[in-house]
Amino acid sequence: MASSMQDVAIVGVAESDIGVVPDKSKFQLSAEASRLALEDAGLSIKDVDGIFTNIITEGGQFSSMMMAEYMGITPRYTDSTSIGGSSFVVYVEHAAMAIAAGMCEVALICHGSTNISDRGGKGGPVSQATDVFGPTQFEEPYGISTVGAYALAAQRHMHEYGTTSEQLAEIAVATRKWACLNPKARMQDPITIDDVMNSRVIASPLHLLDCCLVTDAGGAVVLTSLERARDLKKAPVQLLGSGEAHTHRMISQMPDLTQTAAAISGKLAFERAGLTHGDIDVAEIYDSFTITVLLTLESLGFCGKGEGGAFVSNQRTAPGGDFPMNTQGGALSYTHPGMFGIFTVIEAVRQIRGECGPRQVPDARVALCNGTGGTLSSTGTIILGRD
Amino acid sequence: MTSSTLPPLPPLPRPYQDTAAYWEAAREHRFIIQKCNNCGEYQFYPRGVCSHCLSSDLAWQDASGRGEVYSFSINYRAPHPGFADKTPFVLALVTLAEGPRMMTNIVDCDPDTVQIGMAVTVTFDDVTEEITLPKFRPAYTKVR
Ligand SMILES: [Zn+2]
């Protein structure tokens, strides 16, 4: 049995069919990703005794019960923490605590979504609400949207620090270059800063190409004790440190539009890992929008507050740059089924294992993942390394 | 115009215990805000307790209706069918003179003239007979 969270490892990762998958339900995508992740680990579904998911159910509740029932398992540890796309990064921390405390032995984190097929294959708004109960009635009547909320943060960051649309575009362009090295990525054509700048404005100052994709996809991650992991199929990827936090639910309540909860969760993860920024070989930062990445890099402390624009300039995060980031092509160019967090973990594990072929970061030993959920509301940060 | 040709409404608030007084005042074109009798802080949005000290001893006050734009975004895509005839519209966060921030729309001006730091004042949009939304307009423009 693991005695501390650092005695826990990720032993299996997988994505399901991704992209536009109209013939499979989100539950099937989640379950198929789970099967593949367990195969990757050399384990079976019968080994799983802890489940972590917030797959969106009708009525919005009972996610972990739904998925456990769907896959025919009876977990003794269950977690449906629902704080948006960061949930899956936070689940790594929760699963490690559960395994370290002996509450479960094999933890399965899974997600599935038919976000594009549910909209008939097209992106765009889905809200049809007619009346709004609860505190969101102070936002929705004014036309809040996810992109609108993130645009407010982008506008404020530009105002305070002189950040430019070209600097945000640097992120989209670099991420696309990584996608071009990943055959599974939805977007395969290179783009330029001009392409981003000339794409239509959705919510100023954010352009279409500042925004993540809308796709179908499933993903899964399997964890167990480091001790057991050493007997499994692949080299264990150790959890070195983690943190989680949230600062608000609604963007109108965000204490500072230019700083996310990653300032808290990142600090905790670095402290618990006993590492510093220079130790990170590859970063997987949830890129719901280009501005999300910029705020996260600053909040995590990779650069000073207001310095994010300069930090990402000159294609620093692209293949061959000195800060490899979002190496599978990110939510901007690889896949984005509504919540992306699990894919940051999957890619970080593959990078540390050295499985990434043409997009492999040479000798990647330590990776950082950061998920952001809600409207810049919640974050989970984990640092992973070789056993 | 018959009802079948009216554009759909945006999603509207359903007042509840915490918020009924606020929406009732808005309907009368009064903009009110909660102040805590225990710690003296203002808060927005309305709640059943103070978000600074958790006291239930809250009082409603007439707010000044003045504020400044903390951030904004010109939205070109309707997030809901009820906004299809309203694009582009200005989504904004306004810092009220009393301190708290709220989400709103900046109206009665060219969207391209909105700036962070701009002084704004409350105006009332009677969306239906029951629901009036407090919105904000540039402080220099005359009341309609
Ligand atoms: Zn108080």
Coordinates of C-alpha atoms and ligand atoms in Angstrom, one line a residue:
Chain A
M1 CA 0.0 0.0 0.0
A2 CA 1.1 3.5 -0.8
S3 CA 1.8 5.6 2.3
S4 CA 2.1 9.0 0.7
M5 CA 0.8 10.6 -2.4
Q6 CA 4.2 10.4 -4.0
D7 CA 4.0 6.6 -3.8
V8 CA 1.2 6.7 -6.4
A9 CA 1.7 6.4 -10.2
I10 CA -0.2 6.7 -13.4
V11 CA 0.0 3.4 -15.2
G12 CA -2.4 3.7 -18.1
V13 CA -3.7 6.4 -20.4
A14 CA -5.8 6.4 -23.5
E15 CA -8.2 8.5 -25.6
S16 CA -11.2 7.0 -27.4
D17 CA -12.1 7.7 -31.0
I18 CA -12.0 11.5 -31.2
G19 CA -13.2 14.2 -33.5
V20 CA -16.7 13.8 -34.9
V21 CA -18.0 10.4 -33.7
P22 CA -21.8 10.5 -34.3
D23 CA -22.3 6.8 -34.0
K24 CA -21.1 6.4 -30.4
S25 CA -22.6 7.7 -27.2
K26 CA -20.5 9.7 -24.7
F27 CA -20.9 6.8 -22.3
Q28 CA -19.4 4.4 -24.9
L29 CA -16.5 6.8 -25.6
S30 CA -15.8 7.1 -21.9
A31 CA -15.9 3.3 -21.5
E32 CA -13.8 2.5 -24.6
A33 CA -11.2 5.0 -23.4
S34 CA -11.3 3.2 -20.0
R35 CA -10.8 -0.2 -21.7
L36 CA -7.8 1.1 -23.7
A37 CA -6.2 2.8 -20.7
L38 CA -6.6 -0.4 -18.7
E39 CA -5.0 -2.4 -21.6
D40 CA -2.2 0.2 -21.6
A41 CA -1.6 -0.6 -17.9
G42 CA -2.0 -4.3 -18.2
L43 CA -5.0 -4.2 -15.9
S44 CA -8.6 -5.2 -16.4
I45 CA -11.9 -3.4 -15.5
K46 CA -12.2 -6.1 -12.7
D47 CA -9.2 -4.5 -11.0
V48 CA -10.8 -1.1 -10.7
D49 CA -12.1 -0.2 -7.2
G50 CA -12.2 3.6 -7.5
I51 CA -14.0 5.7 -10.1
F52 CA -13.6 9.4 -10.8
T53 CA -15.8 11.1 -13.5
N54 CA -18.2 14.0 -14.0
I55 CA -19.5 12.9 -17.4
I56 CA -22.5 15.1 -18.1
T57 CA -25.7 13.1 -17.4
E58 CA -29.3 14.1 -18.0
G59 CA -30.2 16.1 -15.0
G60 CA -26.5 16.7 -14.3
Q61 CA -26.1 14.3 -11.4
F62 CA -24.9 10.8 -10.5
S63 CA -22.0 10.8 -12.9
S64 CA -19.8 8.2 -11.2
M65 CA -22.8 5.9 -10.5
M66 CA -23.8 6.1 -14.1
M67 CA -20.4 5.2 -15.5
A68 CA -19.7 2.5 -12.9
E69 CA -23.0 0.9 -13.7
Y70 CA -22.4 1.2 -17.4
M71 CA -19.1 -0.6 -17.1
G72 CA -20.4 -3.2 -14.6
I73 CA -18.2 -2.3 -11.6
T74 CA -18.9 -1.8 -7.9
P75 CA -16.3 0.8 -6.7
R76 CA -15.5 1.3 -3.0
Y77 CA -14.3 4.8 -3.7
T78 CA -16.3 7.3 -5.8
D79 CA -15.8 10.9 -6.8
S80 CA -18.0 13.1 -9.1
T81 CA -16.3 16.4 -8.2
S82 CA -17.7 18.8 -10.8
I83 CA -15.6 21.9 -11.2
G84 CA -15.4 21.9 -15.0
G85 CA -12.6 20.9 -17.2
S86 CA -10.1 21.0 -14.4
S87 CA -11.9 18.2 -12.6
F88 CA -9.8 15.5 -14.3
V89 CA -6.5 17.0 -13.1
V90 CA -7.9 17.4 -9.7
Y91 CA -9.0 13.7 -9.8
V92 CA -5.4 12.7 -10.1
E93 CA -4.8 14.4 -6.7
H94 CA -8.0 12.9 -5.2
A95 CA -7.1 9.4 -6.6
A96 CA -3.6 9.6 -5.1
M97 CA -5.0 10.6 -1.7
A98 CA -7.5 7.7 -1.9
I99 CA -4.8 5.2 -2.9
A100 CA -2.3 6.5 -0.3
A101 CA -5.0 6.2 2.4
G102 CA -5.8 2.7 1.3
M103 CA -9.4 3.6 0.3
C104 CA -8.9 2.1 -3.1
E105 CA -6.1 0.4 -5.0
V106 CA -6.8 1.0 -8.7
A107 CA -8.4 4.3 -9.6
L108 CA -10.0 5.0 -13.0
I109 CA -10.5 8.6 -14.2
C110 CA -12.7 8.7 -17.3
H111 CA -14.5 11.2 -19.5
G112 CA -16.7 11.1 -22.6
S113 CA -18.6 13.7 -24.5
T114 CA -20.4 14.0 -27.8
N115 CA -20.1 17.8 -27.7
I116 CA -20.1 18.3 -31.5
S117 CA -22.5 15.5 -32.5
D118 CA -25.0 16.8 -29.9
R119 CA -25.1 20.1 -31.9
G120 CA -25.7 18.3 -35.2
G121 CA -22.0 18.5 -36.1
K122 CA -21.8 22.3 -35.8
G123 CA -20.2 24.5 -33.1
G124 CA -22.0 27.4 -31.6
P125 CA -24.5 28.1 -28.8
V126 CA -26.7 25.5 -27.3
S127 CA -28.4 27.4 -24.5
Q128 CA -32.2 27.4 -24.8
A129 CA -33.0 28.4 -21.2
T130 CA -36.0 30.6 -20.8
D131 CA -35.7 31.5 -17.1
V132 CA -32.7 31.4 -14.8
F133 CA -32.9 30.3 -11.2
G134 CA -30.0 30.9 -8.8
P135 CA -27.1 33.4 -8.9
T136 CA -26.5 32.9 -12.6
Q137 CA -29.6 35.0 -13.1
F138 CA -27.2 37.9 -12.6
E139 CA -25.2 36.9 -15.7
E140 CA -27.3 35.0 -18.2
P141 CA -29.8 37.7 -19.0
Y142 CA -26.9 39.9 -20.1
G143 CA -25.7 37.4 -22.7
I144 CA -22.9 35.7 -20.9
S145 CA -21.2 32.9 -22.9
T146 CA -18.0 31.0 -22.2
V147 CA -16.1 33.0 -24.9
G148 CA -17.6 36.2 -23.6
A149 CA -16.4 35.6 -20.1
Y150 CA -12.8 34.8 -21.2
A151 CA -13.0 37.8 -23.5
L152 CA -13.6 40.0 -20.5
A153 CA -10.4 38.7 -19.0
A154 CA -8.4 39.2 -22.2
Q155 CA -9.6 42.8 -22.5
R156 CA -8.6 43.6 -18.9
H157 CA -5.2 42.0 -19.4
M158 CA -4.6 44.1 -22.5
H159 CA -5.7 47.2 -20.6
E160 CA -3.5 46.6 -17.6
Y161 CA -0.4 45.2 -19.3
G162 CA -0.5 46.2 -23.0
T163 CA -0.9 42.6 -24.1
T164 CA -1.7 42.4 -27.8
S165 CA -3.9 40.2 -30.0
E166 CA -0.7 39.2 -31.9
Q167 CA 0.8 37.9 -28.7
L168 CA -2.3 35.8 -28.0
A169 CA -2.1 34.6 -31.6
E170 CA 1.4 33.3 -31.0
I171 CA -0.1 30.7 -28.8
A172 CA -2.6 29.5 -31.4
V173 CA 0.1 29.3 -34.1
A174 CA 2.5 27.4 -31.9
T175 CA -0.2 25.0 -30.7
R176 CA -1.2 24.3 -34.3
K177 CA 2.5 23.4 -35.1
W178 CA 2.3 20.7 -32.5
A179 CA -1.0 19.5 -33.9
C180 CA 0.6 19.1 -37.3
L181 CA 2.9 16.5 -35.6
N182 CA 0.0 14.5 -34.1
P183 CA -2.0 12.4 -36.6
K184 CA -4.9 12.3 -34.1
A185 CA -5.2 16.1 -34.0
R186 CA -8.3 17.5 -35.7
M187 CA -6.5 20.4 -37.2
Q188 CA -3.6 19.6 -39.5
D189 CA -3.0 22.7 -41.5
P190 CA -0.4 25.3 -40.3
I191 CA -1.7 28.8 -39.5
T192 CA 0.0 32.1 -39.2
I193 CA -0.4 35.0 -36.8
D194 CA -2.2 36.9 -39.7
D195 CA -4.7 34.0 -40.0
V196 CA -5.6 34.3 -36.4
M197 CA -5.8 38.1 -36.6
N198 CA -8.0 37.9 -39.7
S199 CA -10.3 35.2 -38.4
R200 CA -13.7 36.8 -37.4
V201 CA -14.1 38.3 -33.9
I202 CA -16.4 36.2 -31.8
A203 CA -16.2 38.3 -28.6
S204 CA -13.7 41.2 -28.7
P205 CA -10.8 40.9 -28.4
L206 CA -11.0 37.1 -29.1
H207 CA -11.0 35.8 -32.6
L208 CA -12.3 32.5 -33.8
L209 CA -8.8 31.0 -33.8
D210 CA -8.3 32.1 -30.2
C211 CA -11.0 29.7 -29.3
C212 CA -10.8 25.9 -28.7
L213 CA -12.4 23.3 -30.9
V214 CA -15.7 21.7 -30.3
T215 CA -15.4 17.9 -30.7
D216 CA -16.5 14.5 -29.5
A217 CA -14.0 12.5 -27.4
G218 CA -13.3 10.2 -24.5
G219 CA -10.3 9.8 -22.3
A220 CA -9.1 7.8 -19.4
V221 CA -6.3 7.6 -16.9
V222 CA -5.5 4.7 -14.5
L223 CA -3.6 5.1 -11.2
T224 CA -2.3 2.6 -8.6
S225 CA 0.4 2.4 -6.0
L226 CA 3.9 2.9 -7.2
E227 CA 4.7 -0.5 -5.7
R228 CA 2.1 -2.3 -7.8
A229 CA 2.9 0.0 -10.8
R230 CA 6.4 -1.4 -11.0
D231 CA 5.0 -4.8 -11.8
L232 CA 2.8 -3.6 -14.6
K233 CA 3.2 -3.3 -18.3
K234 CA 4.8 0.2 -18.7
A235 CA 7.2 2.3 -16.7
P236 CA 5.3 4.1 -13.9
V237 CA 4.8 7.8 -14.1
Q238 CA 5.0 9.1 -10.6
L239 CA 2.9 11.9 -9.1
L240 CA 5.4 14.4 -7.7
G241 CA 3.1 17.1 -6.5
S242 CA -0.4 18.5 -6.9
G243 CA -2.7 21.3 -5.9
E244 CA -6.3 22.5 -6.5
A245 CA -8.2 25.7 -5.8
H246 CA -11.2 27.8 -7.0
T247 CA -11.7 31.5 -6.6
H248 CA -15.3 32.0 -7.8
R249 CA -18.1 30.4 -9.9
M250 CA -19.2 33.3 -12.0
I251 CA -16.8 35.6 -13.9
S252 CA -18.5 38.7 -12.4
Q253 CA -17.3 37.5 -9.0
M254 CA -13.7 36.8 -10.1
P255 CA -11.4 38.7 -7.7
D256 CA -8.9 39.7 -10.3
L257 CA -9.6 39.0 -14.0
T258 CA -5.8 38.7 -14.7
Q259 CA -5.0 36.0 -12.2
T260 CA -6.4 32.5 -12.0
A261 CA -6.5 30.0 -9.1
A262 CA -3.4 28.4 -10.6
A263 CA -1.5 31.0 -8.4
I264 CA -2.7 28.8 -5.5
S265 CA -2.8 25.3 -7.0
G266 CA 0.5 25.8 -8.9
K267 CA 2.3 27.0 -5.8
L268 CA 1.1 24.0 -3.9
A269 CA 2.1 21.6 -6.6
F270 CA 5.7 23.0 -6.8
E271 CA 6.0 23.0 -3.0
R272 CA 4.8 19.5 -2.6
A273 CA 7.0 18.3 -5.5
G274 CA 10.0 20.2 -4.1
L275 CA 10.7 21.4 -7.6
T276 CA 11.0 24.8 -9.3
H277 CA 10.0 26.1 -12.7
G278 CA 13.3 25.3 -14.3
D279 CA 12.7 21.6 -13.6
I280 CA 9.7 21.4 -15.9
D281 CA 10.6 19.8 -19.3
V282 CA 7.1 20.0 -20.8
A283 CA 3.9 21.8 -19.9
E284 CA 0.4 20.8 -20.7
I285 CA -1.8 23.8 -20.0
Y286 CA -5.6 23.7 -20.7
D287 CA -6.1 26.1 -23.6
S288 CA -9.8 26.7 -23.8
F289 CA -8.8 30.1 -25.2
T290 CA -5.4 31.6 -26.0
I291 CA -5.9 34.0 -23.0
T292 CA -6.4 31.0 -20.7
V293 CA -2.8 29.9 -21.4
L294 CA -1.4 33.4 -21.0
L295 CA -3.1 33.9 -17.6
T296 CA -2.1 30.4 -16.5
L297 CA 1.6 30.8 -17.4
E298 CA 1.6 34.0 -15.3
S299 CA -0.4 32.6 -12.4
L300 CA 1.8 29.5 -12.3
G301 CA 4.8 31.8 -12.1
F302 CA 6.6 30.8 -15.3
C303 CA 6.8 34.5 -15.9
G304 CA 5.8 37.6 -14.0
K305 CA 2.3 39.1 -13.9
G306 CA 1.8 41.0 -17.2
E307 CA 4.8 39.3 -18.8
G308 CA 2.8 36.5 -20.5
G309 CA 2.7 38.2 -23.9
A310 CA 6.4 38.6 -24.1
F311 CA 6.9 35.1 -22.7
V312 CA 5.0 33.4 -25.5
S313 CA 6.4 35.6 -28.3
N314 CA 8.7 34.3 -31.1
Q315 CA 7.0 30.9 -31.0
R316 CA 8.6 30.0 -27.7
T317 CA 6.0 27.3 -27.0
A318 CA 6.3 25.7 -30.5
P319 CA 8.2 22.6 -31.5
G320 CA 11.9 23.4 -31.2
G321 CA 11.1 26.4 -28.8
D322 CA 12.6 26.5 -25.3
F323 CA 9.2 26.0 -23.6
P324 CA 7.4 23.0 -25.2
M325 CA 3.7 23.3 -24.4
N326 CA 0.5 21.6 -25.4
T327 CA 2.5 19.1 -27.4
Q328 CA -0.5 17.1 -28.7
G329 CA -2.0 20.2 -30.2
G330 CA -4.1 21.3 -27.3
A331 CA -7.8 22.1 -27.1
L332 CA -7.1 24.7 -29.8
S333 CA -6.1 22.2 -32.5
Y334 CA -6.2 18.6 -31.2
T335 CA -9.6 17.9 -29.5
H336 CA -12.0 19.6 -27.1
P337 CA -15.0 17.7 -25.9
G338 CA -16.3 20.4 -23.6
M339 CA -13.9 19.5 -20.8
F340 CA -10.2 19.0 -21.7
G341 CA -8.4 18.4 -18.5
I342 CA -7.9 14.6 -18.9
F343 CA -6.1 15.1 -22.2
T344 CA -3.4 17.2 -20.5
V345 CA -2.7 14.2 -18.2
I346 CA -2.7 11.7 -21.1
E347 CA -0.2 13.7 -23.1
A348 CA 2.1 14.4 -20.1
V349 CA 2.3 10.7 -19.4
R350 CA 3.1 9.8 -23.0
Q351 CA 5.8 12.5 -23.1
I352 CA 7.4 11.2 -19.9
R353 CA 7.3 7.6 -21.3
G354 CA 8.9 8.8 -24.6
E355 CA 6.0 7.6 -26.7
C356 CA 5.3 10.7 -28.7
G357 CA 7.2 10.0 -32.0
P358 CA 7.7 13.2 -34.1
R359 CA 6.3 15.4 -31.3
Q360 CA 8.4 13.9 -28.6
V361 CA 10.2 16.4 -26.4
P362 CA 13.7 15.1 -26.1
D363 CA 14.4 13.5 -22.7
A364 CA 11.2 14.8 -21.1
R365 CA 11.5 13.8 -17.5
V366 CA 9.2 16.2 -15.6
A367 CA 5.8 17.5 -16.9
L368 CA 3.3 19.9 -15.5
C369 CA -0.4 19.8 -16.2
N370 CA -2.8 22.5 -15.4
G371 CA -6.6 22.3 -15.9
T372 CA -8.9 25.3 -15.7
G373 CA -12.6 24.9 -15.2
G374 CA -15.8 27.0 -15.2
T375 CA -15.1 30.6 -16.3
L376 CA -11.5 30.8 -15.1
S377 CA -12.9 29.6 -11.8
S378 CA -11.1 26.4 -10.8
T379 CA -7.7 25.0 -11.4
G380 CA -5.9 21.7 -10.7
T381 CA -2.1 21.5 -11.1
I382 CA -0.1 18.3 -11.1
I383 CA 3.6 17.6 -11.7
L384 CA 4.5 14.2 -13.0
G385 CA 7.9 12.5 -13.3
R386 CA 9.7 9.3 -14.1
D387 CA 9.8 6.7 -11.3
Chain B
M1 CA -46.9 42.6 -34.6
T2 CA -48.3 39.3 -33.6
S3 CA -46.7 37.2 -30.9
S4 CA -45.5 34.6 -33.5
T5 CA -43.3 37.2 -35.1
L6 CA -41.7 38.5 -31.9
P7 CA -38.1 37.5 -31.5
P8 CA -37.5 35.1 -28.6
L9 CA -36.7 36.6 -25.3
P10 CA -33.3 36.2 -23.7
P11 CA -33.2 34.0 -20.6
L12 CA -34.8 36.0 -17.8
P13 CA -34.3 35.8 -14.0
R14 CA -36.8 33.8 -12.0
P15 CA -36.8 35.8 -8.7
Y16 CA -36.2 33.7 -5.5
Q17 CA -35.9 34.3 -1.8
D18 CA -32.5 36.0 -2.0
T19 CA -33.4 38.2 -5.1
A20 CA -37.1 39.0 -5.1
A21 CA -36.6 42.4 -3.5
Y22 CA -33.9 43.3 -6.0
W23 CA -36.0 42.4 -9.0
E24 CA -39.1 44.1 -7.6
A25 CA -37.2 47.3 -7.1
A26 CA -35.8 47.1 -10.6
R27 CA -39.3 46.8 -11.9
E28 CA -40.0 50.2 -10.2
H29 CA -36.8 51.5 -11.8
R30 CA -34.9 51.6 -8.5
F31 CA -31.4 50.1 -8.3
I32 CA -30.8 48.7 -4.8
I33 CA -27.9 47.0 -3.2
Q34 CA -27.3 45.0 0.0
K35 CA -25.2 46.3 2.9
C36 CA -24.3 44.2 5.9
N37 CA -25.4 45.6 9.2
N38 CA -22.8 43.5 11.0
C39 CA -19.6 44.2 9.1
G40 CA -20.6 47.2 7.0
E41 CA -19.6 45.7 3.6
Y42 CA -21.7 46.0 0.4
Q43 CA -22.3 42.9 -1.7
F44 CA -23.5 42.1 -5.2
Y45 CA -25.2 39.8 -6.2
P46 CA -27.9 39.6 -3.5
R47 CA -27.6 36.7 -1.1
G48 CA -29.3 35.5 2.1
V49 CA -26.1 36.1 4.1
C50 CA -23.2 38.4 3.9
S51 CA -20.3 37.0 1.8
H52 CA -17.8 38.8 4.0
C53 CA -18.9 37.7 7.5
L54 CA -21.8 35.2 6.9
S55 CA -24.2 37.4 8.9
S56 CA -27.9 37.3 8.0
D57 CA -28.4 40.9 9.1
L58 CA -28.5 42.6 5.7
A59 CA -30.2 45.8 4.7
W60 CA -31.3 47.0 1.3
Q61 CA -30.1 50.5 0.2
D62 CA -30.7 52.6 -2.8
A63 CA -27.4 52.4 -4.8
S64 CA -25.9 55.4 -6.4
G65 CA -26.4 53.9 -9.8
R66 CA -22.9 55.1 -10.8
G67 CA -19.9 53.0 -11.7
E68 CA -17.1 52.5 -14.1
V69 CA -16.3 49.8 -16.7
Y70 CA -13.9 47.2 -15.3
S71 CA -13.9 45.2 -18.5
F72 CA -16.1 44.7 -21.6
S73 CA -16.4 42.6 -24.7
I74 CA -18.3 43.3 -27.9
N75 CA -20.1 40.1 -28.6
Y76 CA -20.8 39.3 -32.3
R77 CA -22.3 35.8 -31.7
A78 CA -25.6 35.2 -29.9
P79 CA -25.2 32.9 -27.0
H80 CA -28.9 32.1 -27.0
P81 CA -31.7 32.6 -29.6
G82 CA -32.9 35.6 -27.5
F83 CA -29.8 37.6 -28.5
A84 CA -30.0 36.8 -32.2
D85 CA -31.5 40.3 -33.0
K86 CA -29.2 42.1 -30.5
T87 CA -25.7 41.4 -31.8
P88 CA -23.3 43.1 -31.5
F89 CA -23.9 43.8 -27.9
V90 CA -21.6 45.0 -25.2
L91 CA -21.1 42.5 -22.3
A92 CA -19.5 44.3 -19.4
L93 CA -18.4 44.1 -15.8
V94 CA -19.0 47.4 -14.0
T95 CA -17.4 48.3 -10.7
L96 CA -20.2 50.1 -8.7
A97 CA -19.4 53.3 -6.8
E98 CA -20.3 51.2 -3.7
G99 CA -17.4 48.8 -4.5
P100 CA -18.9 45.5 -5.7
R101 CA -18.8 44.4 -9.4
M102 CA -21.7 43.3 -11.5
M103 CA -22.3 42.0 -15.0
T104 CA -24.3 44.1 -17.3
N105 CA -24.7 45.5 -20.8
I106 CA -23.4 48.9 -21.8
V107 CA -26.2 50.4 -23.9
D108 CA -27.3 53.7 -25.6
C109 CA -23.9 54.2 -27.3
D110 CA -21.8 52.9 -30.2
P111 CA -20.1 49.7 -28.9
D112 CA -16.8 50.8 -30.4
T113 CA -16.8 53.8 -28.0
V114 CA -16.8 51.7 -24.8
Q115 CA -13.6 51.8 -22.9
I116 CA -12.3 50.3 -19.6
G117 CA -12.5 53.0 -16.9
M118 CA -15.4 54.8 -18.6
A119 CA -17.9 56.3 -16.2
V120 CA -21.4 54.8 -16.5
T121 CA -24.8 55.2 -14.9
V122 CA -27.7 52.8 -14.5
T123 CA -30.6 52.7 -16.9
F124 CA -33.5 50.3 -16.9
D125 CA -34.6 47.9 -19.6
D126 CA -38.2 46.8 -19.2
V127 CA -37.8 43.4 -21.0
T128 CA -41.3 42.2 -19.9
E129 CA -44.0 43.4 -17.6
E130 CA -42.5 41.4 -14.8
I131 CA -38.8 41.7 -15.5
T132 CA -36.7 44.9 -15.8
L133 CA -32.9 44.5 -16.2
P134 CA -30.6 47.2 -14.8
K135 CA -28.1 48.1 -17.5
F136 CA -25.6 50.9 -17.8
R137 CA -25.0 53.8 -20.3
P138 CA -22.1 56.3 -20.6
A139 CA -22.5 58.8 -17.8
Y140 CA -22.2 61.8 -20.2
T141 CA -25.3 60.9 -22.3
K142 CA -28.6 62.4 -21.4
V143 CA -31.4 60.3 -19.9
R144 CA -33.8 59.3 -22.6
Ligands
ZN1 ZN -21.0 41.2 6.8

